[in-house]
Amino acid sequence: MGWTALKKWLEDEHGIDVHRSTLQRWFDREGYSKIDFVLDEAAANMADTIASEPVNPLEDPDFWVGEKVKQDKKVATHKAEASYYKKLYESSIKDSSKKELIIDAIRDSTTAIPKVKQIRHKVISSNTRRRGSKPQIMVAPLTDTHVGDRVSFDQTTGINEYNVDIFNRRLYGWTEQIILLANYRRNIADIDELVIPMLGDMVSGDIHEELARTNIGNCMEQMMNGAFLISQSLMALSQHFRKIRVAGVVGNHGRMTRKIPSKDKHMDWDHMLYQWVAAFCVEQTNIEFHIPKNFSTIINVANRNILIMHGDSISGGGSSASFTRMVGMMRGMQQQNQSRGNVNSDVQRFDDIMIGHFHRIDEYDIGTGAMYICGTMKGSDEFTTNRLHVSTPPKHLITYWHPDHGNVSKEIIRLDKFDKASGMFSSTIPEVWGRNIV
């Protein structure tokens, strides 16, 4: 029986005059699947003519059996979907909880590097001619170290070579240069505080198939090597500064998923590395750590708010237009937070910006200050030379900040000059990292 025949039956038997499409919509709304009528409209009319009496479809037991089966199938499908999404949710919660437990275990159980004593530096009288009366703060970003990446000298036309040992030598040279530059700067101003923004891509990661195939060690080993060596660098620096502040944001190479995540951005090997570094340095009371879960954060340096982020969220290939657009959008978020009185947000008023990601040193005026692209420790690789046809030497930025005038000076450290140097940190990782972690 078709919809037209059903409409005629309702009108003849019950005096209800409705359009056949209304009947069809009612069935759909009530959750029934479309009834597969075996007779088309012409055949139904013919059947009504030869039938001895009208057939009531609602009194047909086969009709209800068929609909019951269909409804049971729908219920079973919804139950299966609910079970599937419940498992996904529980798996996500379990995975997130495991990572949080690991971080807690790191903090509670790791054996710290023994505390070191501060070295007394020669204090130059403030009455000395041409010497500043106010102390300055030294800011030395550490970014794009890509620990575990293997860059071939032959495959980059001799431009660069990189591995864990070269990273060790460059890190050691970077550490020495900071100490030398700070002592040199102390001839004109006191330098008591060092700020180290760690801007992400600290490990090579396995986000690309060729990295997973050519890396030196897996992600866990990359994180372990990086954390152990960077911890030694911080301990060495802590002897030469009254206070060191470290802030770490994650990059894109350390992510644990193939696709770029928006949620749980901190579930990243960079974040784990920062936590291990903090655990190793826990006994050194003059080193402070700030490790946010957000992709960006703001640090205060000499009365200036500096927004730090990796930079992978900036689309546009590193052009000046892309940076201008990013600054405007971040300031829009900042104004929205201010209008809501959200003083605890990681996006507050900022004067300057520091990013990594683009593997070069650059500076852009943003009105209230500058945006600094802070370099790379790795330098060029096969991708930049073979695909982009550019060379990016391994360099890092050093800046000095005055409480009244903001950034008053900067230095650039060329790092590949240490590739053949003898100075290195210990690369022998303890077999047991903590008292309760094996």
CSV table of C-alpha atoms in Angstrom, one decimal:
chain,number,residue,atom,x,y,z
A,1,MET,CA,0.0,0.0,0.0
A,2,GLY,CA,1.4,3.4,-1.0
A,3,TRP,CA,1.1,6.8,0.8
A,4,THR,CA,-1.8,7.7,-1.4
A,5,ALA,CA,-3.7,4.6,-0.6
A,6,LEU,CA,-3.0,5.1,3.1
A,7,LYS,CA,-4.3,8.7,2.9
A,8,LYS,CA,-7.5,7.4,1.2
A,9,TRP,CA,-8.0,4.7,3.9
A,10,LEU,CA,-7.7,7.2,6.7
A,11,GLU,CA,-10.3,9.5,5.0
A,12,ASP,CA,-12.8,6.7,4.3
A,13,GLU,CA,-12.5,4.9,7.6
A,14,HIS,CA,-11.9,7.8,10.1
A,15,GLY,CA,-12.9,10.9,8.2
A,16,ILE,CA,-9.3,12.3,8.5
A,17,ASP,CA,-8.3,14.3,5.4
A,18,VAL,CA,-4.5,14.7,5.4
A,19,HIS,CA,-2.1,15.0,2.5
A,20,ARG,CA,0.0,11.9,1.8
A,21,SER,CA,3.3,13.9,2.4
A,22,THR,CA,2.0,14.7,5.9
A,23,LEU,CA,1.8,11.0,6.6
A,24,GLN,CA,5.3,10.4,5.4
A,25,ARG,CA,6.7,13.3,7.5
A,26,TRP,CA,4.9,11.9,10.6
A,27,PHE,CA,6.5,8.5,10.1
A,28,ASP,CA,10.0,10.1,9.7
A,29,ARG,CA,9.5,12.3,12.8
A,30,GLU,CA,8.4,9.4,15.0
A,31,GLY,CA,11.7,7.6,14.2
A,32,TYR,CA,10.4,5.0,11.8
A,33,SER,CA,12.5,4.2,8.8
A,34,LYS,CA,11.0,4.6,5.4
A,35,ILE,CA,8.5,1.8,4.7
A,36,ASP,CA,9.4,-0.1,1.6
A,37,PHE,CA,6.1,-0.4,-0.1
A,38,VAL,CA,6.1,-3.1,-2.7
A,39,LEU,CA,3.3,-1.5,-4.7
A,40,ASP,CA,3.6,1.8,-6.4
A,41,GLU,CA,0.7,4.2,-6.4
A,42,ALA,CA,-0.9,2.8,-9.6
A,43,ALA,CA,-0.6,-0.7,-8.3
A,44,ALA,CA,-2.1,0.3,-5.0
A,45,ASN,CA,-5.1,1.8,-6.6
A,46,MET,CA,-5.7,-1.4,-8.6
A,47,ALA,CA,-5.3,-3.4,-5.4
A,48,ASP,CA,-8.0,-1.3,-3.7
A,49,THR,CA,-10.3,-2.0,-6.6
A,50,ILE,CA,-10.1,-5.8,-6.4
A,51,ALA,CA,-9.8,-6.1,-2.7
A,52,SER,CA,-12.9,-7.4,-0.9
A,53,GLU,CA,-12.4,-5.0,2.0
A,54,PRO,CA,-9.8,-2.3,2.9
A,55,VAL,CA,-6.7,-3.4,4.6
A,56,ASN,CA,-5.7,-1.6,7.8
A,57,PRO,CA,-1.8,-1.5,7.8
A,58,LEU,CA,-1.9,-0.8,11.6
A,59,GLU,CA,-3.6,-4.1,12.1
A,60,ASP,CA,-1.2,-6.0,10.0
A,61,PRO,CA,1.1,-8.0,12.4
A,62,ASP,CA,3.9,-8.2,9.8
A,63,PHE,CA,4.0,-4.4,9.7
A,64,TRP,CA,4.8,-4.1,13.5
A,65,VAL,CA,7.2,-7.0,13.4
A,66,GLY,CA,9.2,-5.3,10.6
A,67,GLU,CA,9.2,-2.0,12.3
A,68,LYS,CA,10.2,-3.6,15.6
A,69,VAL,CA,13.2,-5.1,13.9
A,70,LYS,CA,14.2,-1.8,12.4
A,71,GLN,CA,13.8,0.0,15.7
A,72,ASP,CA,15.9,-2.6,17.5
A,73,LYS,CA,18.6,-2.2,14.9
A,74,LYS,CA,18.6,1.5,15.4
A,75,VAL,CA,18.9,1.1,19.2
A,76,ALA,CA,21.7,-1.4,18.7
A,77,THR,CA,23.5,1.1,16.5
A,78,HIS,CA,23.2,3.9,18.9
A,79,LYS,CA,24.4,1.7,21.8
A,80,ALA,CA,27.4,0.6,19.8
A,81,GLU,CA,28.2,4.3,19.0
A,82,ALA,CA,27.8,5.3,22.6
A,83,SER,CA,30.1,2.4,23.7
A,84,TYR,CA,32.7,3.4,21.0
A,85,TYR,CA,32.8,7.1,22.1
A,86,LYS,CA,32.9,6.1,25.7
A,87,LYS,CA,36.0,4.0,25.1
A,88,LEU,CA,37.6,6.9,23.2
A,89,TYR,CA,36.8,9.3,26.1
A,90,GLU,CA,38.1,6.8,28.7
A,91,SER,CA,41.3,6.2,26.6
A,92,SER,CA,41.8,10.0,26.3
A,93,ILE,CA,41.4,10.5,30.0
A,94,LYS,CA,43.7,7.6,30.8
A,95,ASP,CA,46.4,8.8,28.3
A,96,SER,CA,46.2,12.4,29.8
A,97,SER,CA,46.3,11.0,33.3
A,98,LYS,CA,49.3,8.9,32.6
A,99,LYS,CA,51.2,11.9,31.3
A,100,GLU,CA,50.2,14.0,34.3
A,101,LEU,CA,51.4,11.1,36.6
A,102,ILE,CA,54.7,11.0,34.8
A,103,ILE,CA,55.2,14.7,35.3
A,104,ASP,CA,54.3,14.3,39.0
A,105,ALA,CA,56.7,11.4,39.3
A,106,ILE,CA,59.5,13.5,37.7
A,107,ARG,CA,59.0,16.3,40.2
A,108,ASP,CA,58.8,14.0,43.2
A,109,SER,CA,61.4,11.4,42.5
A,110,THR,CA,64.2,12.6,40.2
A,111,THR,CA,67.7,12.8,41.7
A,112,ALA,CA,68.8,16.4,41.3
A,113,ILE,CA,72.2,17.6,40.1
A,114,PRO,CA,74.2,18.6,43.2
A,115,LYS,CA,73.9,22.3,44.0
A,116,VAL,CA,76.8,24.5,43.0
A,117,LYS,CA,78.1,27.7,44.6
A,118,GLN,CA,78.0,31.1,43.0
A,119,ILE,CA,81.2,32.7,41.8
A,120,ARG,CA,81.9,36.2,43.1
A,121,HIS,CA,82.5,38.7,40.3
A,122,LYS,CA,84.5,41.9,40.5
A,123,VAL,CA,82.2,44.7,41.5
A,124,ILE,CA,82.9,48.0,39.7
A,125,SER,CA,82.0,51.1,41.6
A,126,SER,CA,78.9,52.9,40.4
A,127,ASN,CA,80.8,56.1,40.6
A,128,THR,CA,83.0,55.0,37.7
A,129,ARG,CA,82.6,57.3,34.8
A,130,ARG,CA,80.1,56.3,32.1
A,131,ARG,CA,78.7,53.4,34.2
A,132,GLY,CA,75.0,52.9,34.6
A,133,SER,CA,73.4,53.3,38.0
A,134,LYS,CA,70.6,50.8,37.4
A,135,PRO,CA,71.1,47.0,36.9
A,136,GLN,CA,70.2,45.5,33.5
A,137,ILE,CA,68.7,42.1,32.8
A,138,MET,CA,70.2,39.7,30.3
A,139,VAL,CA,67.8,37.7,28.1
A,140,ALA,CA,69.2,34.7,26.3
A,141,PRO,CA,66.6,32.7,24.4
A,142,LEU,CA,67.3,29.0,23.8
A,143,THR,CA,65.4,27.7,20.8
A,144,ASP,CA,65.2,25.2,18.0
A,145,THR,CA,67.9,22.9,19.3
A,146,HIS,CA,66.3,19.8,17.5
A,147,VAL,CA,68.2,17.4,19.7
A,148,GLY,CA,68.4,14.0,17.9
A,149,ASP,CA,68.3,15.4,14.4
A,150,ARG,CA,71.1,14.1,12.1
A,151,VAL,CA,72.2,16.6,9.4
A,152,SER,CA,74.6,15.4,6.9
A,153,PHE,CA,77.6,17.5,5.8
A,154,ASP,CA,77.6,15.9,2.3
A,155,GLN,CA,73.8,16.3,1.8
A,156,THR,CA,73.8,20.0,2.6
A,157,THR,CA,76.6,20.9,0.2
A,158,GLY,CA,79.0,21.3,3.1
A,159,ILE,CA,77.0,24.1,4.7
A,160,ASN,CA,76.2,22.3,8.0
A,161,GLU,CA,76.5,19.2,10.0
A,162,TYR,CA,74.5,18.4,13.2
A,163,ASN,CA,74.2,15.5,15.7
A,164,VAL,CA,74.0,15.1,19.4
A,165,ASP,CA,77.8,15.7,20.0
A,166,ILE,CA,77.7,18.9,17.9
A,167,PHE,CA,74.6,20.1,19.9
A,168,ASN,CA,76.6,19.4,23.0
A,169,ARG,CA,79.6,21.5,21.8
A,170,ARG,CA,77.3,24.4,20.6
A,171,LEU,CA,75.4,24.4,23.9
A,172,TYR,CA,78.7,24.4,25.8
A,173,GLY,CA,79.9,27.3,23.7
A,174,TRP,CA,76.6,29.2,24.1
A,175,THR,CA,76.9,28.8,27.8
A,176,GLU,CA,80.5,30.1,27.9
A,177,GLN,CA,79.6,33.1,25.6
A,178,ILE,CA,76.8,34.1,28.0
A,179,ILE,CA,79.2,34.1,30.9
A,180,LEU,CA,81.8,36.1,29.0
A,181,LEU,CA,79.3,38.6,27.6
A,182,ALA,CA,77.8,39.1,31.0
A,183,ASN,CA,81.2,39.8,32.6
A,184,TYR,CA,82.0,42.2,29.8
A,185,ARG,CA,78.7,44.0,30.2
A,186,ARG,CA,79.3,44.3,34.0
A,187,ASN,CA,81.9,47.0,33.2
A,188,ILE,CA,79.1,49.4,32.4
A,189,ALA,CA,76.1,48.0,34.4
A,190,ASP,CA,75.3,45.4,37.0
A,191,ILE,CA,74.0,42.1,35.5
A,192,ASP,CA,72.4,40.1,38.3
A,193,GLU,CA,69.6,38.4,36.5
A,194,LEU,CA,69.5,36.1,33.5
A,195,VAL,CA,66.2,35.2,31.7
A,196,ILE,CA,66.2,32.2,29.4
A,197,PRO,CA,63.0,31.8,27.3
A,198,MET,CA,63.0,28.3,25.8
A,199,LEU,CA,61.0,28.7,22.7
A,200,GLY,CA,60.3,25.1,21.6
A,201,ASP,CA,61.5,22.5,19.0
A,202,MET,CA,64.0,21.3,21.6
A,203,VAL,CA,63.8,17.8,20.2
A,204,SER,CA,63.8,16.6,16.5
A,205,GLY,CA,60.6,14.5,17.1
A,206,ASP,CA,59.1,12.0,14.6
A,207,ILE,CA,56.4,14.1,13.0
A,208,HIS,CA,57.8,13.4,9.5
A,209,GLU,CA,58.6,9.9,8.2
A,210,GLU,CA,62.1,10.9,7.2
A,211,LEU,CA,62.9,12.2,10.7
A,212,ALA,CA,61.6,9.0,12.3
A,213,ARG,CA,63.9,7.1,9.9
A,214,THR,CA,67.1,9.2,10.2
A,215,ASN,CA,66.9,10.6,13.8
A,216,ILE,CA,69.6,9.7,16.3
A,217,GLY,CA,67.5,7.8,18.9
A,218,ASN,CA,63.8,7.8,19.5
A,219,CYS,CA,61.8,10.7,21.0
A,220,MET,CA,62.4,9.5,24.6
A,221,GLU,CA,66.1,9.4,24.1
A,222,GLN,CA,66.1,12.8,22.4
A,223,MET,CA,64.2,14.2,25.4
A,224,MET,CA,66.6,12.5,27.9
A,225,ASN,CA,69.8,13.7,26.1
A,226,GLY,CA,68.5,17.3,25.7
A,227,ALA,CA,67.2,17.6,29.3
A,228,PHE,CA,70.5,16.2,30.8
A,229,LEU,CA,72.7,18.5,28.7
A,230,ILE,CA,70.6,21.7,29.1
A,231,SER,CA,70.4,21.0,32.9
A,232,GLN,CA,74.2,21.1,33.1
A,233,SER,CA,74.2,24.4,31.1
A,234,LEU,CA,71.8,26.0,33.6
A,235,MET,CA,73.8,24.8,36.5
A,236,ALA,CA,77.0,26.3,35.1
A,237,LEU,CA,75.2,29.6,34.4
A,238,SER,CA,73.7,29.7,37.9
A,239,GLN,CA,77.2,30.2,39.4
A,240,HIS,CA,77.4,33.5,37.6
A,241,PHE,CA,74.0,35.1,38.2
A,242,ARG,CA,72.2,35.9,41.3
A,243,LYS,CA,68.9,34.8,39.7
A,244,ILE,CA,68.0,32.8,36.6
A,245,ARG,CA,64.4,32.6,35.3
A,246,VAL,CA,63.5,29.9,32.7
A,247,ALA,CA,60.2,29.9,30.8
A,248,GLY,CA,59.4,27.1,28.4
A,249,VAL,CA,56.8,26.9,25.6
A,250,VAL,CA,56.4,24.0,23.2
A,251,GLY,CA,57.1,23.9,19.5
A,252,ASN,CA,55.8,21.7,16.7
A,253,HIS,CA,58.5,19.1,16.3
A,254,GLY,CA,57.9,17.6,19.8
A,255,ARG,CA,54.2,16.9,19.4
A,256,MET,CA,53.0,13.4,20.0
A,257,THR,CA,50.5,13.3,17.2
A,258,ARG,CA,50.8,13.4,13.4
A,259,LYS,CA,48.3,16.2,13.0
A,260,ILE,CA,48.9,19.6,14.7
A,261,PRO,CA,46.9,19.6,17.9
A,262,SER,CA,44.9,22.5,19.3
A,263,LYS,CA,43.8,20.8,22.5
A,264,ASP,CA,46.4,19.6,25.1
A,265,LYS,CA,49.1,21.4,23.2
A,266,HIS,CA,51.4,20.8,26.2
A,267,MET,CA,51.3,17.0,25.6
A,268,ASP,CA,54.6,17.4,23.9
A,269,TRP,CA,58.2,16.1,24.3
A,270,ASP,CA,59.3,19.7,24.7
A,271,HIS,CA,57.1,20.0,27.8
A,272,MET,CA,58.5,16.8,29.2
A,273,LEU,CA,62.0,18.0,28.6
A,274,TYR,CA,61.3,21.2,30.5
A,275,GLN,CA,59.9,19.2,33.4
A,276,TRP,CA,63.0,17.0,33.5
A,277,VAL,CA,65.3,20.0,33.4
A,278,ALA,CA,63.4,21.6,36.3
A,279,ALA,CA,63.7,18.3,38.2
A,280,PHE,CA,67.4,18.1,37.7
A,281,CYS,CA,67.9,21.7,38.8
A,282,VAL,CA,65.5,21.6,41.8
A,283,GLU,CA,68.3,21.9,44.4
A,284,GLN,CA,69.6,25.1,42.7
A,285,THR,CA,67.5,27.6,44.5
A,286,ASN,CA,68.5,30.6,42.3
A,287,ILE,CA,66.9,29.0,39.2
A,288,GLU,CA,63.1,29.5,38.8
A,289,PHE,CA,60.9,27.7,36.2
A,290,HIS,CA,57.7,28.7,34.5
A,291,ILE,CA,56.3,25.8,32.3
A,292,PRO,CA,52.8,26.8,31.1
A,293,LYS,CA,50.4,24.4,29.4
A,294,ASN,CA,49.4,27.2,26.9
A,295,PHE,CA,51.2,27.6,23.6
A,296,SER,CA,52.3,31.1,24.7
A,297,THR,CA,53.0,33.0,27.9
A,298,ILE,CA,54.2,36.4,29.0
A,299,ILE,CA,57.3,37.1,31.1
A,300,ASN,CA,58.1,40.4,32.7
A,301,VAL,CA,61.6,41.7,32.1
A,302,ALA,CA,62.7,45.1,33.4
A,303,ASN,CA,59.1,46.4,33.6
A,304,ARG,CA,58.4,45.1,30.0
A,305,ASN,CA,55.9,42.3,29.2
A,306,ILE,CA,57.4,40.0,26.6
A,307,LEU,CA,55.1,37.5,24.9
A,308,ILE,CA,57.0,34.3,24.1
A,309,MET,CA,55.8,31.6,21.7
A,310,HIS,CA,57.3,29.1,19.3
A,311,GLY,CA,55.9,30.7,16.1
A,312,ASP,CA,54.5,27.6,14.3
A,313,SER,CA,51.0,29.1,14.8
A,314,ILE,CA,51.9,32.0,12.4
A,315,SER,CA,50.9,31.2,8.9
A,316,GLY,CA,52.4,32.9,5.9
A,317,GLY,CA,55.9,31.5,5.7
A,318,GLY,CA,57.5,34.1,7.9
A,319,SER,CA,56.7,37.2,5.9
A,320,SER,CA,56.4,40.6,7.5
A,321,ALA,CA,52.6,40.6,6.6
A,322,SER,CA,52.1,37.4,8.5
A,323,PHE,CA,53.8,38.8,11.6
A,324,THR,CA,51.8,42.0,11.4
A,325,ARG,CA,48.6,40.0,11.2
A,326,MET,CA,49.6,37.8,14.2
A,327,VAL,CA,50.4,40.8,16.4
A,328,GLY,CA,47.0,42.4,15.6
A,329,MET,CA,45.1,39.2,16.4
A,330,MET,CA,47.1,38.5,19.6
A,331,ARG,CA,46.4,42.1,20.8
A,332,GLY,CA,42.7,41.5,20.0
A,333,MET,CA,42.7,38.5,22.3
A,334,GLN,CA,44.5,40.6,24.9
A,335,GLN,CA,41.9,43.4,24.8
A,336,GLN,CA,39.1,40.8,25.1
A,337,ASN,CA,40.7,39.4,28.2
A,338,GLN,CA,41.2,42.9,29.6
A,339,SER,CA,37.5,43.7,29.0
A,340,ARG,CA,36.5,40.6,31.0
A,341,GLY,CA,39.0,41.5,33.8
A,342,ASN,CA,40.8,38.2,33.2
A,343,VAL,CA,44.1,39.1,34.8
A,344,ASN,CA,45.3,35.5,35.1
A,345,SER,CA,45.2,34.9,31.4
A,346,ASP,CA,48.4,34.0,29.5
A,347,VAL,CA,47.5,36.6,26.9
A,348,GLN,CA,47.8,39.9,28.7
A,349,ARG,CA,49.2,43.3,27.6
A,350,PHE,CA,52.5,42.7,25.9
A,351,ASP,CA,55.2,45.1,24.7
A,352,ASP,CA,57.6,42.8,22.9
A,353,ILE,CA,57.5,39.3,21.4
A,354,MET,CA,60.1,36.6,21.2
A,355,ILE,CA,59.7,33.6,18.9
A,356,GLY,CA,61.7,30.8,17.3
A,357,HIS,CA,60.6,28.4,14.5
A,358,PHE,CA,61.9,30.4,11.5
A,359,HIS,CA,65.5,29.5,12.1
A,360,ARG,CA,66.9,33.0,11.6
A,361,ILE,CA,67.6,36.1,13.6
A,362,ASP,CA,65.4,39.1,12.7
A,363,GLU,CA,63.6,42.0,14.3
A,364,TYR,CA,60.3,43.8,13.5
A,365,ASP,CA,58.9,47.0,15.0
A,366,ILE,CA,55.5,46.4,16.5
A,367,GLY,CA,54.9,49.9,17.9
A,368,THR,CA,55.2,49.2,21.6
A,369,GLY,CA,58.5,47.5,21.1
A,370,ALA,CA,59.9,44.8,18.8
A,371,MET,CA,59.3,41.2,17.7
A,372,TYR,CA,62.5,39.2,17.8
A,373,ILE,CA,63.1,36.0,15.9
A,374,CYS,CA,65.7,34.4,18.0
A,375,GLY,CA,67.6,32.0,15.8
A,376,THR,CA,68.4,28.3,15.8
A,377,MET,CA,71.0,26.0,17.4
A,378,LYS,CA,70.7,23.4,14.6
A,379,GLY,CA,71.2,25.7,11.6
A,380,SER,CA,70.5,24.6,8.0
A,381,ASP,CA,69.4,21.1,7.1
A,382,GLU,CA,68.6,19.0,4.0
A,383,PHE,CA,65.1,20.6,3.8
A,384,THR,CA,66.3,24.2,3.8
A,385,THR,CA,69.1,23.6,1.4
A,386,ASN,CA,67.5,21.2,-1.1
A,387,ARG,CA,63.9,22.5,-1.1
A,388,LEU,CA,64.1,26.2,0.0
A,389,HIS,CA,67.6,26.9,-1.3
A,390,VAL,CA,68.5,29.0,1.7
A,391,SER,CA,71.2,28.8,4.4
A,392,THR,CA,70.4,29.6,8.0
A,393,PRO,CA,73.6,29.6,10.1
A,394,PRO,CA,73.2,28.4,13.7
A,395,LYS,CA,73.0,31.6,15.7
A,396,HIS,CA,71.3,32.8,19.0
A,397,LEU,CA,70.3,36.2,20.2
A,398,ILE,CA,71.3,37.9,23.4
A,399,THR,CA,69.6,41.1,24.6
A,400,TYR,CA,70.0,43.5,27.5
A,401,TRP,CA,67.1,45.2,29.2
A,402,HIS,CA,67.0,48.4,31.2
A,403,PRO,CA,64.2,49.2,33.7
A,404,ASP,CA,63.6,52.6,32.2
A,405,HIS,CA,64.5,52.2,28.5
A,406,GLY,CA,63.6,48.6,27.7
A,407,ASN,CA,66.0,46.8,25.3
A,408,VAL,CA,69.2,48.8,25.1
A,409,SER,CA,71.5,46.4,23.3
A,410,LYS,CA,71.8,43.0,21.7
A,411,GLU,CA,74.5,40.5,20.7
A,412,ILE,CA,74.4,37.6,18.3
A,413,ILE,CA,76.3,34.4,19.1
A,414,ARG,CA,77.5,32.4,16.1
A,415,LEU,CA,77.4,28.7,17.3
A,416,ASP,CA,79.0,26.6,14.6
A,417,LYS,CA,82.4,28.0,15.5
A,418,PHE,CA,82.3,25.6,18.5
A,419,ASP,CA,81.7,22.5,16.3
A,420,LYS,CA,85.4,21.4,16.7
A,421,ALA,CA,85.9,22.7,20.2
A,422,SER,CA,86.9,20.4,23.0
A,423,GLY,CA,84.5,21.8,25.6
A,424,MET,CA,81.5,19.6,26.2
A,425,PHE,CA,79.1,18.7,29.0
A,426,SER,CA,78.9,15.2,30.3
A,427,SER,CA,76.8,13.0,27.9
A,428,THR,CA,76.8,10.0,30.2
A,429,ILE,CA,73.2,9.8,31.3
A,430,PRO,CA,72.7,8.0,34.7
A,431,GLU,CA,71.2,4.5,34.4
A,432,VAL,CA,68.7,5.4,37.1
A,433,TRP,CA,67.3,8.9,36.8
A,434,GLY,CA,65.4,8.9,40.1
A,435,ARG,CA,65.1,7.1,43.4
A,436,ASN,CA,61.7,5.6,42.4
A,437,ILE,CA,62.0,5.6,38.6
A,438,VAL,CA,63.9,2.8,36.8
